[in-house]
PDB file of C-alpha atoms and ligand atoms in Angstrom:
ATOM      1  CA  MET A  72      34.838   3.610  -6.902  1.00 91.00           C
ATOM      2  CA  GLU A  73      31.140   3.384  -6.047  1.00 97.00           C
ATOM      3  CA  LYS A  74      30.051   1.854  -2.727  1.00 98.00           C
ATOM      4  CA  ILE A  75      26.387   0.880  -2.675  1.00 98.00           C
ATOM      5  CA  LEU A  76      24.206   0.582   0.419  1.00 98.00           C
ATOM      6  CA  VAL A  77      20.884  -1.235   0.034  1.00 98.00           C
ATOM      7  CA  ILE A  78      18.389  -0.642   2.858  1.00 98.00           C
ATOM      8  CA  GLY A  79      15.617  -3.245   3.146  1.00 97.00           C
ATOM      9  CA  ALA A  80      17.552  -5.680   0.953  1.00 97.00           C
ATOM     10  CA  GLY A  81      15.627  -8.701   2.230  1.00 95.00           C
ATOM     11  CA  GLY A  82      12.314  -7.544   0.745  1.00 93.00           C
ATOM     12  CA  GLN A  83      10.682  -8.474  -2.551  1.00 92.00           C
ATOM     13  CA  LEU A  84      12.477  -5.855  -4.640  1.00 96.00           C
ATOM     14  CA  GLY A  85      15.692  -5.821  -2.617  1.00 97.00           C
ATOM     15  CA  SER A  86      16.438  -9.494  -2.926  1.00 93.00           C
ATOM     16  CA  GLU A  87      16.591  -9.220  -6.722  1.00 96.00           C
ATOM     17  CA  LEU A  88      17.886  -5.672  -7.106  1.00 98.00           C
ATOM     18  CA  THR A  89      20.826  -6.313  -4.753  1.00 98.00           C
ATOM     19  CA  GLN A  90      21.961  -9.223  -6.942  1.00 98.00           C
ATOM     20  CA  ALA A  91      21.777  -7.000 -10.024  1.00 98.00           C
ATOM     21  CA  LEU A  92      23.799  -4.290  -8.254  1.00 98.00           C
ATOM     22  CA  ALA A  93      26.419  -6.827  -7.206  1.00 98.00           C
ATOM     23  CA  ASN A  94      26.633  -7.967 -10.834  1.00 98.00           C
ATOM     24  CA  GLN A  95      27.198  -4.385 -11.937  1.00 98.00           C
ATOM     25  CA  PHE A  96      29.546  -3.096  -9.219  1.00 98.00           C
ATOM     26  CA  GLY A  97      31.041  -6.300  -7.766  1.00 98.00           C
ATOM     27  CA  GLY A  98      29.916  -8.002  -4.544  1.00 98.00           C
ATOM     28  CA  GLU A  99      32.578  -6.279  -2.399  1.00 98.00           C
ATOM     29  CA  GLN A 100      31.163  -2.877  -3.334  1.00 98.00           C
ATOM     30  CA  VAL A 101      27.609  -3.686  -2.270  1.00 98.00           C
ATOM     31  CA  ILE A 102      26.403  -3.761   1.345  1.00 98.00           C
ATOM     32  CA  ALA A 103      22.987  -5.363   1.745  1.00 98.00           C
ATOM     33  CA  THR A 104      21.221  -4.388   4.981  1.00 98.00           C
ATOM     34  CA  ASP A 105      18.023  -5.573   6.559  1.00 98.00           C
ATOM     35  CA  LEU A 106      16.313  -5.346   9.926  1.00 97.00           C
ATOM     36  CA  ARG A 107      16.313  -9.139  10.225  1.00 96.00           C
ATOM     37  CA  ASP A 108      19.556 -11.041  10.598  1.00 97.00           C
ATOM     38  CA  SER A 109      17.748 -14.024   9.072  1.00 95.00           C
ATOM     39  CA  ALA A 110      18.007 -12.272   5.688  1.00 95.00           C
ATOM     40  CA  ARG A 111      21.801 -12.748   5.794  1.00 97.00           C
ATOM     41  CA  SER A 112      21.820 -16.204   4.185  1.00 96.00           C
ATOM     42  CA  ALA A 113      20.365 -14.789   0.944  1.00 95.00           C
ATOM     43  CA  PHE A 114      23.372 -12.492   0.408  1.00 97.00           C
ATOM     44  CA  ASP A 115      26.401 -14.700  -0.016  1.00 97.00           C
ATOM     45  CA  PHE A 116      27.274 -12.782  -3.216  1.00 98.00           C
ATOM     46  CA  CYS A 117      27.851  -9.427  -1.445  1.00 98.00           C
ATOM     47  CA  ARG A 118      28.378  -8.004   2.038  1.00 98.00           C
ATOM     48  CA  PHE A 119      25.612  -8.031   4.612  1.00 98.00           C
ATOM     49  CA  GLN A 120      24.880  -6.154   7.805  1.00 98.00           C
ATOM     50  CA  THR A 121      21.793  -5.808   9.984  1.00 98.00           C
ATOM     51  CA  LEU A 122      20.475  -2.244  10.100  1.00 98.00           C
ATOM     52  CA  ASP A 123      17.392  -0.610  11.544  1.00 98.00           C
ATOM     53  CA  VAL A 124      16.904   2.371   9.250  1.00 97.00           C
ATOM     54  CA  MET A 125      15.089   4.163  12.087  1.00 97.00           C
ATOM     55  CA  ASN A 126      18.368   4.254  13.986  1.00 98.00           C
ATOM     56  CA  LYS A 127      19.740   7.285  12.190  1.00 96.00           C
ATOM     57  CA  GLU A 128      23.021   7.325  14.107  1.00 98.00           C
ATOM     58  CA  ALA A 129      23.749   3.728  13.071  1.00 98.00           C
ATOM     59  CA  LEU A 130      22.837   4.634   9.499  1.00 98.00           C
ATOM     60  CA  ARG A 131      25.142   7.659   9.498  1.00 98.00           C
ATOM     61  CA  ASP A 132      28.014   5.685  11.074  1.00 98.00           C
ATOM     62  CA  LEU A 133      27.700   2.961   8.475  1.00 98.00           C
ATOM     63  CA  VAL A 134      27.622   5.428   5.573  1.00 98.00           C
ATOM     64  CA  LYS A 135      30.687   7.270   6.902  1.00 98.00           C
ATOM     65  CA  GLU A 136      32.729   4.205   7.879  1.00 98.00           C
ATOM     66  CA  GLU A 137      32.108   2.448   4.597  1.00 98.00           C
ATOM     67  CA  LYS A 138      32.425   5.592   2.471  1.00 98.00           C
ATOM     68  CA  VAL A 139      29.078   4.809   0.861  1.00 98.00           C
ATOM     69  CA  THR A 140      28.426   6.732  -2.363  1.00 98.00           C
ATOM     70  CA  GLN A 141      24.921   5.521  -3.290  1.00 98.00           C
ATOM     71  CA  ILE A 142      21.928   4.458  -1.198  1.00 98.00           C
ATOM     72  CA  TYR A 143      19.015   2.353  -2.433  1.00 98.00           C
ATOM     73  CA  HIS A 144      16.386   2.914   0.250  1.00 98.00           C
ATOM     74  CA  LEU A 145      13.822   0.133  -0.214  1.00 98.00           C
ATOM     75  CA  ALA A 146      12.491  -0.387   3.323  1.00 97.00           C
ATOM     76  CA  ALA A 147       8.764   0.425   3.569  1.00 96.00           C
ATOM     77  CA  VAL A 148       5.466  -0.819   4.922  1.00 95.00           C
ATOM     78  CA  LEU A 149       3.234  -1.681   1.914  1.00 94.00           C
ATOM     79  CA  SER A 150      -0.406  -0.773   1.305  1.00 93.00           C
ATOM     80  CA  ALA A 151      -2.409  -3.550   2.955  1.00 93.00           C
ATOM     81  CA  THR A 152      -0.115  -3.874   5.994  1.00 94.00           C
ATOM     82  CA  GLY A 153      -0.007  -0.085   6.317  1.00 96.00           C
ATOM     83  CA  GLU A 154      -3.763   0.105   6.829  1.00 96.00           C
ATOM     84  CA  LYS A 155      -3.444  -2.131   9.888  1.00 96.00           C
ATOM     85  CA  ASN A 156      -1.102   0.287  11.643  1.00 96.00           C
ATOM     86  CA  PRO A 157      -1.256   3.639   9.827  1.00 98.00           C
ATOM     87  CA  LEU A 158       0.815   5.729  12.223  1.00 98.00           C
ATOM     88  CA  PHE A 159       3.614   3.191  12.284  1.00 98.00           C
ATOM     89  CA  ALA A 160       3.574   2.990   8.462  1.00 98.00           C
ATOM     90  CA  TRP A 161       3.735   6.784   8.184  1.00 98.00           C
ATOM     91  CA  HIS A 162       6.534   7.010  10.734  1.00 98.00           C
ATOM     92  CA  LEU A 163       8.648   4.310   9.090  1.00 98.00           C
ATOM     93  CA  ASN A 164       8.053   5.278   5.462  1.00 98.00           C
ATOM     94  CA  MET A 165       8.484   9.021   5.994  1.00 98.00           C
ATOM     95  CA  ASP A 166      11.123   9.416   8.675  1.00 98.00           C
ATOM     96  CA  SER A 167      13.456   6.890   7.105  1.00 98.00           C
ATOM     97  CA  LEU A 168      13.325   8.738   3.773  1.00 98.00           C
ATOM     98  CA  LEU A 169      14.099  12.033   5.484  1.00 98.00           C
ATOM     99  CA  TYR A 170      17.077  10.456   7.291  1.00 98.00           C
ATOM    100  CA  VAL A 171      18.424   9.219   3.958  1.00 98.00           C
ATOM    101  CA  LEU A 172      17.881  12.526   2.147  1.00 98.00           C
ATOM    102  CA  GLU A 173      19.504  14.509   4.970  1.00 98.00           C
ATOM    103  CA  LEU A 174      22.444  12.135   4.974  1.00 98.00           C
ATOM    104  CA  ALA A 175      22.782  12.460   1.205  1.00 98.00           C
ATOM    105  CA  LYS A 176      22.914  16.238   1.559  1.00 98.00           C
ATOM    106  CA  GLU A 177      25.307  16.187   4.498  1.00 98.00           C
ATOM    107  CA  GLN A 178      27.693  13.532   3.158  1.00 98.00           C
ATOM    108  CA  LYS A 179      27.381  14.665  -0.473  1.00 98.00           C
ATOM    109  CA  LEU A 180      26.413  11.212  -1.685  1.00 98.00           C
ATOM    110  CA  ASP A 181      26.463  10.590  -5.443  1.00 98.00           C
ATOM    111  CA  LYS A 182      22.984   9.156  -5.934  1.00 98.00           C
ATOM    112  CA  ILE A 183      19.923   8.012  -4.019  1.00 98.00           C
ATOM    113  CA  TYR A 184      17.249   5.597  -5.225  1.00 99.00           C
ATOM    114  CA  TRP A 185      13.842   5.554  -3.573  1.00 98.00           C
ATOM    115  CA  PRO A 186      10.836   3.646  -4.935  1.00 98.00           C
ATOM    116  CA  SER A 187       7.446   5.270  -5.259  1.00 98.00           C
ATOM    117  CA  SER A 188       4.286   3.513  -6.391  1.00 98.00           C
ATOM    118  CA  ILE A 189       0.986   3.635  -8.276  1.00 98.00           C
ATOM    119  CA  ALA A 190      -0.393   4.076  -4.751  1.00 97.00           C
ATOM    120  CA  VAL A 191       0.278   7.834  -5.065  1.00 98.00           C
ATOM    121  CA  PHE A 192      -2.831   7.962  -7.245  1.00 98.00           C
ATOM    122  CA  GLY A 193      -6.333   8.041  -5.789  1.00 98.00           C
ATOM    123  CA  PRO A 194     -10.030   7.803  -6.633  1.00 97.00           C
ATOM    124  CA  ASN A 195     -10.056  11.191  -8.430  1.00 98.00           C
ATOM    125  CA  THR A 196      -7.113  10.337 -10.680  1.00 98.00           C
ATOM    126  CA  PRO A 197      -7.898   9.484 -14.345  1.00 98.00           C
ATOM    127  CA  LYS A 198      -8.048   5.672 -14.323  1.00 97.00           C
ATOM    128  CA  PHE A 199      -6.914   4.813 -17.850  1.00 98.00           C
ATOM    129  CA  ASN A 200      -3.481   5.682 -19.164  1.00 98.00           C
ATOM    130  CA  THR A 201      -2.957   7.723 -16.025  1.00 98.00           C
ATOM    131  CA  PRO A 202      -0.746  10.700 -16.951  1.00 98.00           C
ATOM    132  CA  GLN A 203       2.536  11.601 -15.271  1.00 98.00           C
ATOM    133  CA  PHE A 204       1.073  14.860 -13.969  1.00 98.00           C
ATOM    134  CA  CYS A 205      -2.518  14.719 -12.741  1.00 98.00           C
ATOM    135  CA  VAL A 206      -4.722  14.846  -9.640  1.00 98.00           C
ATOM    136  CA  LYS A 207      -3.359  12.660  -6.857  1.00 97.00           C
ATOM    137  CA  GLU A 208      -5.446  12.216  -3.748  1.00 98.00           C
ATOM    138  CA  PRO A 209      -4.246   8.898  -2.313  1.00 98.00           C
ATOM    139  CA  ASN A 210      -6.439   7.438   0.409  1.00 96.00           C
ATOM    140  CA  THR A 211      -4.117   4.811   1.889  1.00 97.00           C
ATOM    141  CA  VAL A 212      -1.420   5.713   4.373  1.00 97.00           C
ATOM    142  CA  TYR A 213       1.088   3.976   2.093  1.00 97.00           C
ATOM    143  CA  GLY A 214      -0.009   6.159  -0.841  1.00 98.00           C
ATOM    144  CA  ILE A 215       0.036   9.312   1.251  1.00 98.00           C
ATOM    145  CA  SER A 216       3.566   8.517   2.425  1.00 98.00           C
ATOM    146  CA  LYS A 217       4.742   7.848  -1.142  1.00 98.00           C
ATOM    147  CA  GLN A 218       3.171  11.066  -2.410  1.00 98.00           C
ATOM    148  CA  ALA A 219       4.755  13.105   0.370  1.00 98.00           C
ATOM    149  CA  GLY A 220       8.034  11.265  -0.236  1.00 98.00           C
ATOM    150  CA  GLU A 221       7.978  12.261  -3.901  1.00 98.00           C
ATOM    151  CA  ARG A 222       7.597  15.909  -2.909  1.00 98.00           C
ATOM    152  CA  TRP A 223      10.548  15.594  -0.513  1.00 98.00           C
ATOM    153  CA  CYS A 224      12.718  13.972  -3.193  1.00 98.00           C
ATOM    154  CA  GLU A 225      12.059  16.798  -5.622  1.00 98.00           C
ATOM    155  CA  TYR A 226      12.643  19.323  -2.833  1.00 98.00           C
ATOM    156  CA  TYR A 227      16.052  17.894  -1.918  1.00 98.00           C
ATOM    157  CA  PHE A 228      17.046  17.815  -5.589  1.00 98.00           C
ATOM    158  CA  GLU A 229      16.032  21.423  -6.185  1.00 98.00           C
ATOM    159  CA  LYS A 230      17.158  22.977  -2.918  1.00 98.00           C
ATOM    160  CA  HIS A 231      20.213  20.874  -2.149  1.00 98.00           C
ATOM    161  CA  GLY A 232      21.218  19.241  -5.449  1.00 98.00           C
ATOM    162  CA  VAL A 233      20.719  15.714  -4.079  1.00 98.00           C
ATOM    163  CA  ASP A 234      20.686  13.388  -7.108  1.00 98.00           C
ATOM    164  CA  VAL A 235      17.660  11.364  -6.032  1.00 98.00           C
ATOM    165  CA  ARG A 236      15.851   9.221  -8.578  1.00 98.00           C
ATOM    166  CA  SER A 237      12.565   7.378  -8.291  1.00 99.00           C
ATOM    167  CA  LEU A 238      10.037   5.179 -10.113  1.00 99.00           C
ATOM    168  CA  ARG A 239       6.332   4.740  -9.471  1.00 98.00           C
ATOM    169  CA  TYR A 240       6.325   0.963  -9.623  1.00 98.00           C
ATOM    170  CA  PRO A 241       3.191  -0.878 -10.646  1.00 98.00           C
ATOM    171  CA  GLY A 242       2.473  -4.083  -8.697  1.00 97.00           C
ATOM    172  CA  LEU A 243       5.720  -6.062  -8.832  1.00 97.00           C
ATOM    173  CA  ILE A 244       5.556  -9.778  -9.495  1.00 97.00           C
ATOM    174  CA  GLY A 245       8.507 -12.053  -8.873  1.00 96.00           C
ATOM    175  CA  TYR A 246       9.026 -15.684  -7.921  1.00 94.00           C
ATOM    176  CA  LYS A 247      12.117 -15.307  -5.732  1.00 92.00           C
ATOM    177  CA  SER A 248      10.327 -14.006  -2.644  1.00 88.00           C
ATOM    178  CA  LEU A 249       6.974 -14.470  -0.942  1.00 87.00           C
ATOM    179  CA  PRO A 250       4.112 -11.937  -0.978  1.00 85.00           C
ATOM    180  CA  GLY A 251       4.874  -8.993   1.331  1.00 81.00           C
ATOM    181  CA  GLY A 252       1.631  -7.266   2.373  1.00 87.00           C
ATOM    182  CA  GLY A 253       0.727  -5.439  -0.848  1.00 92.00           C
ATOM    183  CA  THR A 254      -2.657  -5.218  -2.563  1.00 96.00           C
ATOM    184  CA  THR A 255      -1.083  -6.345  -5.827  1.00 96.00           C
ATOM    185  CA  ASP A 256       0.502  -9.359  -4.119  1.00 95.00           C
ATOM    186  CA  TYR A 257      -2.434 -11.610  -5.034  1.00 97.00           C
ATOM    187  CA  ALA A 258      -0.652 -11.852  -8.389  1.00 98.00           C
ATOM    188  CA  VAL A 259       2.397 -13.333  -6.634  1.00 97.00           C
ATOM    189  CA  ASP A 260       0.435 -15.706  -4.415  1.00 97.00           C
ATOM    190  CA  ILE A 261      -1.651 -17.080  -7.278  1.00 98.00           C
ATOM    191  CA  TYR A 262       1.408 -18.757  -8.853  1.00 97.00           C
ATOM    192  CA  HIS A 263       2.276 -20.472  -5.560  1.00 96.00           C
ATOM    193  CA  LYS A 264      -1.243 -21.906  -5.367  1.00 96.00           C
ATOM    194  CA  ALA A 265      -1.127 -23.001  -9.005  1.00 97.00           C
ATOM    195  CA  ILE A 266       2.050 -25.045  -8.591  1.00 96.00           C
ATOM    196  CA  ALA A 267       0.722 -26.553  -5.347  1.00 95.00           C
ATOM    197  CA  ASN A 268      -2.513 -27.601  -7.139  1.00 94.00           C
ATOM    198  CA  GLU A 269      -4.564 -25.620  -4.640  1.00 96.00           C
ATOM    199  CA  LYS A 270      -7.666 -23.587  -5.343  1.00 97.00           C
ATOM    200  CA  PHE A 271      -6.848 -19.864  -5.225  1.00 98.00           C
ATOM    201  CA  ASN A 272      -8.959 -17.630  -2.995  1.00 98.00           C
ATOM    202  CA  CYS A 273      -8.658 -14.181  -4.592  1.00 98.00           C
ATOM    203  CA  PHE A 274      -9.184 -11.125  -2.380  1.00 98.00           C
ATOM    204  CA  LEU A 275     -10.022  -8.921  -5.413  1.00 98.00           C
ATOM    205  CA  ARG A 276     -12.932  -9.043  -7.870  1.00 98.00           C
ATOM    206  CA  GLU A 277     -12.374 -10.914 -11.109  1.00 98.00           C
ATOM    207  CA  ASP A 278     -12.533  -7.712 -13.200  1.00 98.00           C
ATOM    208  CA  SER A 279     -10.287  -5.575 -11.018  1.00 98.00           C
ATOM    209  CA  TYR A 280      -7.600  -4.261 -13.386  1.00 98.00           C
ATOM    210  CA  LEU A 281      -4.286  -3.054 -11.990  1.00 98.00           C
ATOM    211  CA  PRO A 282      -0.972  -2.006 -13.534  1.00 98.00           C
ATOM    212  CA  MET A 283       1.613  -4.731 -12.953  1.00 98.00           C
ATOM    213  CA  MET A 284       5.223  -5.522 -13.865  1.00 98.00           C
ATOM    214  CA  TYR A 285       7.411  -8.618 -13.929  1.00 98.00           C
ATOM    215  CA  MET A 286      10.458  -8.274 -11.696  1.00 98.00           C
ATOM    216  CA  PRO A 287      13.137  -8.501 -14.449  1.00 98.00           C
ATOM    217  CA  ASP A 288      11.519  -5.455 -16.082  1.00 98.00           C
ATOM    218  CA  ALA A 289      11.469  -3.610 -12.739  1.00 98.00           C
ATOM    219  CA  ILE A 290      15.170  -4.353 -12.215  1.00 98.00           C
ATOM    220  CA  LYS A 291      15.992  -3.241 -15.746  1.00 98.00           C
ATOM    221  CA  ALA A 292      14.033   0.012 -15.291  1.00 98.00           C
ATOM    222  CA  THR A 293      15.754   0.737 -11.985  1.00 98.00           C
ATOM    223  CA  LEU A 294      19.264   0.199 -13.340  1.00 98.00           C
ATOM    224  CA  ASP A 295      18.488   2.130 -16.536  1.00 98.00           C
ATOM    225  CA  LEU A 296      17.245   5.090 -14.504  1.00 98.00           C
ATOM    226  CA  MET A 297      20.192   4.972 -12.106  1.00 98.00           C
ATOM    227  CA  ASN A 298      22.739   4.631 -14.922  1.00 98.00           C
ATOM    228  CA  ALA A 299      21.214   7.443 -17.005  1.00 98.00           C
ATOM    229  CA  PRO A 300      23.197  10.701 -17.190  1.00 98.00           C
ATOM    230  CA  ARG A 301      22.086  13.194 -14.526  1.00 98.00           C
ATOM    231  CA  GLU A 302      20.697  15.618 -17.108  1.00 98.00           C
ATOM    232  CA  SER A 303      18.462  12.936 -18.694  1.00 98.00           C
ATOM    233  CA  VAL A 304      16.586  12.465 -15.417  1.00 98.00           C
ATOM    234  CA  LYS A 305      14.223  15.381 -15.819  1.00 98.00           C
ATOM    235  CA  ILE A 306      11.549  14.265 -13.359  1.00 98.00           C
ATOM    236  CA  ARG A 307      12.772  14.375  -9.772  1.00 98.00           C
ATOM    237  CA  SER A 308       9.545  13.445  -8.022  1.00 98.00           C
ATOM    238  CA  SER A 309       9.044   9.992  -9.563  1.00 98.00           C
ATOM    239  CA  TYR A 310       8.527   8.541 -13.050  1.00 99.00           C
ATOM    240  CA  ASN A 311       5.347   6.750 -14.141  1.00 98.00           C
ATOM    241  CA  LEU A 312       6.332   3.234 -15.224  1.00 98.00           C
ATOM    242  CA  ALA A 313       4.204   0.638 -17.006  1.00 98.00           C
ATOM    243  CA  GLY A 314       4.647  -3.010 -17.865  1.00 97.00           C
ATOM    244  CA  MET A 315       1.262  -4.671 -18.297  1.00 98.00           C
ATOM    245  CA  SER A 316      -2.285  -4.397 -16.922  1.00 98.00           C
ATOM    246  CA  PHE A 317      -4.518  -7.345 -16.132  1.00 98.00           C
ATOM    247  CA  SER A 318      -7.405  -8.495 -13.958  1.00 98.00           C
ATOM    248  CA  PRO A 319      -7.463 -11.526 -11.631  1.00 98.00           C
ATOM    249  CA  LYS A 320      -9.551 -13.343 -14.268  1.00 98.00           C
ATOM    250  CA  GLU A 321      -6.926 -12.723 -16.935  1.00 98.00           C
ATOM    251  CA  ILE A 322      -3.965 -13.907 -14.857  1.00 98.00           C
ATOM    252  CA  PHE A 323      -6.014 -16.977 -13.893  1.00 98.00           C
ATOM    253  CA  GLU A 324      -6.640 -17.724 -17.587  1.00 98.00           C
ATOM    254  CA  SER A 325      -2.986 -17.228 -18.412  1.00 98.00           C
ATOM    255  CA  ILE A 326      -2.025 -19.787 -15.729  1.00 98.00           C
ATOM    256  CA  LYS A 327      -4.741 -22.206 -16.857  1.00 98.00           C
ATOM    257  CA  LYS A 328      -2.986 -22.551 -20.210  1.00 98.00           C
ATOM    258  CA  HIS A 329      -0.267 -24.410 -18.246  1.00 98.00           C
ATOM    259  CA  VAL A 330      -2.322 -25.791 -15.330  1.00 97.00           C
ATOM    260  CA  PRO A 331      -5.697 -26.741 -16.885  1.00 98.00           C
ATOM    261  CA  ASP A 332      -7.261 -27.935 -13.601  1.00 97.00           C
ATOM    262  CA  PHE A 333      -6.444 -24.764 -11.688  1.00 98.00           C
ATOM    263  CA  GLN A 334      -9.413 -23.287  -9.815  1.00 98.00           C
ATOM    264  CA  ILE A 335     -10.205 -19.853  -8.416  1.00 98.00           C
ATOM    265  CA  GLU A 336     -12.779 -18.289  -6.123  1.00 98.00           C
ATOM    266  CA  PHE A 337     -13.338 -14.540  -5.656  1.00 98.00           C
ATOM    267  CA  ASN A 338     -13.883 -13.179  -2.146  1.00 98.00           C
ATOM    268  CA  PRO A 339     -13.067  -9.460  -2.194  1.00 98.00           C
ATOM    269  CA  ASP A 340     -12.056  -7.989   1.186  1.00 97.00           C
ATOM    270  CA  PHE A 341     -10.819  -4.554   2.379  1.00 95.00           C
ATOM    271  CA  ARG A 342      -8.095  -4.640  -0.248  1.00 96.00           C
ATOM    272  CA  GLN A 343     -10.714  -4.240  -3.006  1.00 98.00           C
ATOM    273  CA  ALA A 344     -11.256  -0.610  -1.983  1.00 96.00           C
ATOM    274  CA  ILE A 345      -7.506  -0.004  -2.213  1.00 96.00           C
ATOM    275  CA  ALA A 346      -7.371  -1.557  -5.692  1.00 97.00           C
ATOM    276  CA  ASP A 347     -10.412   0.476  -6.771  1.00 97.00           C
ATOM    277  CA  SER A 348      -8.624   3.699  -5.857  1.00 97.00           C
ATOM    278  CA  TRP A 349      -5.633   2.905  -8.116  1.00 97.00           C
ATOM    279  CA  PRO A 350      -5.330   3.257 -11.917  1.00 98.00           C
ATOM    280  CA  ASP A 351      -6.120   0.489 -14.416  1.00 97.00           C
ATOM    281  CA  SER A 352      -3.235   1.471 -16.685  1.00 97.00           C
ATOM    282  CA  ILE A 353      -0.359   3.953 -16.733  1.00 98.00           C
ATOM    283  CA  ASP A 354       1.088   6.344 -19.327  1.00 98.00           C
ATOM    284  CA  ASP A 355       4.867   6.032 -18.996  1.00 98.00           C
ATOM    285  CA  SER A 356       5.831   8.062 -22.057  1.00 98.00           C
ATOM    286  CA  ARG A 357       8.142  10.344 -20.056  1.00 98.00           C
ATOM    287  CA  ALA A 358      10.260   7.391 -18.918  1.00 98.00           C
ATOM    288  CA  ARG A 359      10.406   6.210 -22.545  1.00 98.00           C
ATOM    289  CA  GLU A 360      11.409   9.678 -23.816  1.00 98.00           C
ATOM    290  CA  ASP A 361      13.847  10.692 -21.085  1.00 98.00           C
ATOM    291  CA  TRP A 362      15.891   7.531 -20.572  1.00 98.00           C
ATOM    292  CA  GLY A 363      14.674   5.018 -23.147  1.00 97.00           C
ATOM    293  CA  TRP A 364      12.420   2.786 -21.050  1.00 98.00           C
ATOM    294  CA  GLN A 365      10.810  -0.260 -22.699  1.00 97.00           C
ATOM    295  CA  PRO A 366       9.390  -3.344 -20.968  1.00 98.00           C
ATOM    296  CA  ASP A 367      10.160  -6.876 -22.193  1.00 98.00           C
ATOM    297  CA  TYR A 368       7.383  -8.966 -20.628  1.00 98.00           C
ATOM    298  CA  ASP A 369       3.659  -9.348 -21.201  1.00 98.00           C
ATOM    299  CA  LEU A 370       1.312 -11.467 -19.080  1.00 98.00           C
ATOM    300  CA  ASP A 371       1.803 -14.770 -20.897  1.00 98.00           C
ATOM    301  CA  GLY A 372       5.573 -14.292 -21.113  1.00 98.00           C
ATOM    302  CA  MET A 373       5.684 -13.703 -17.369  1.00 98.00           C
ATOM    303  CA  THR A 374       3.454 -16.682 -16.569  1.00 98.00           C
ATOM    304  CA  THR A 375       5.585 -19.059 -18.637  1.00 98.00           C
ATOM    305  CA  ASP A 376       8.765 -17.848 -16.960  1.00 98.00           C
ATOM    306  CA  ILE A 377       7.373 -17.981 -13.417  1.00 98.00           C
ATOM    307  CA  LEU A 378       5.841 -21.434 -13.743  1.00 98.00           C
ATOM    308  CA  LYS A 379       9.148 -22.724 -15.097  1.00 97.00           C
ATOM    309  CA  ASN A 380      11.263 -21.228 -12.280  1.00 97.00           C
ATOM    310  CA  LEU A 381       9.087 -20.966  -9.188  1.00 96.00           C
ATOM    311  CA  PRO A 382       9.073 -24.650  -8.161  1.00 93.00           C
ATOM    312  CA  SER A 383      12.840 -24.728  -7.632  1.00 91.00           C
ATOM    313  CA  TYR A 384      12.722 -21.599  -5.424  1.00 88.00           C
ATOM    314  CA  PHE A 385       9.677 -22.502  -3.368  1.00 86.00           C
ATOM    315  CA  PRO A 386       8.812 -26.182  -3.817  1.00 82.00           C
ATOM    316  CA  PRO A 387       5.052 -26.662  -3.395  1.00 77.00           C
ATOM    317  CA  LYS A 388       4.129 -28.005   0.024  1.00 63.00           C
ATOM    318  CA  ASN A 389       2.618 -31.187  -1.379  1.00 51.00           C
ATOM    319  CA  THR A 390       5.750 -32.168  -3.304  1.00 50.00           C
ATOM    320  CA  LEU A 391       8.303 -34.475  -1.705  1.00 47.00           C
ATOM    321  CA  ILE A 392      11.860 -33.517  -2.554  1.00 43.00           C
TER     322      ILE A 392
HETATM  323  N1  LIG B 423       2.559  -3.274  -4.701  1.00 60.31           N
HETATM  324  C1  LIG B 423       2.266  -2.254  -3.756  1.00 60.31           C
HETATM  325  C2  LIG B 423       1.144  -2.617  -2.891  1.00 60.31           C
HETATM  326  O1  LIG B 423       0.258  -3.299  -3.331  1.00 60.31           O
HETATM  327  C3  LIG B 423       1.934  -0.985  -4.486  1.00 60.31           C
HETATM  328  O2  LIG B 423       3.092  -0.276  -4.676  1.00 60.31           O
HETATM  329  O3  LIG B 423       1.117  -2.193  -1.779  1.00 60.31           O
END
């Protein structure tokens, strides 16, 4: 019987992935953890406990007491927030991964999931259809920590047989949580402004292309990878993964089809340099070949779905309910 521990469950990915894991394994088998006790109310479908992943003794005790078999380690400081406190971001992103990998080795856990990101790429990486294997010289602390983390994952797989699996997510876009300090998060925020009838102030240039993915596709990819037979997972650093690529202008136009009066203004800030260092589009053929990956959503499909569902999750401020 699998027992799943989700670390950082209250974040953008965790809040949706934990639900999917509870659907697959049953709520009693899933323990959602987060630093903040306030996250508790979102997890009535599974178990919940507060956990500071930097407290490695507490982490080990929990894993042993609960006989955890799989860990999904999602806690991280994202790109834009990371630049405000680089040493803290490095410390949190790196040390926590090493605690989890060591624990997996020591307790012989079945599987580990750890997300990587397009942030592992840098200004010298080929920008279009970025290959799985290529130059990576990330210049954000978030990207550096993800790149180093990928090397550690592969190392623990090869030296210690730890079954750790990972995806290089594009910018993830979902409507069930608020933006969380990422450079790609403008594409989450823009929908909130559209339903509130507010002008959107975009911190990237109108032509700044980035690889993106709608959350249901990200959840599907994660479960497909984790459910794939061990021998099908041939890349143990992290898989390139693609959904769609668009610019701020294109997402604005997609929303305007539903909200004709929507307005936008472009005021690039420090996040533009981060976006400029990342690819425009990603070659994910290895994920397609090795474990059958295929995305379901394009930009317009995502926009239609978000505009239909977002208002009931986060009613716009100017609406009386
Ligand atoms: N979405 C992340 C960010 O912008 C990239 O993985 O930080």
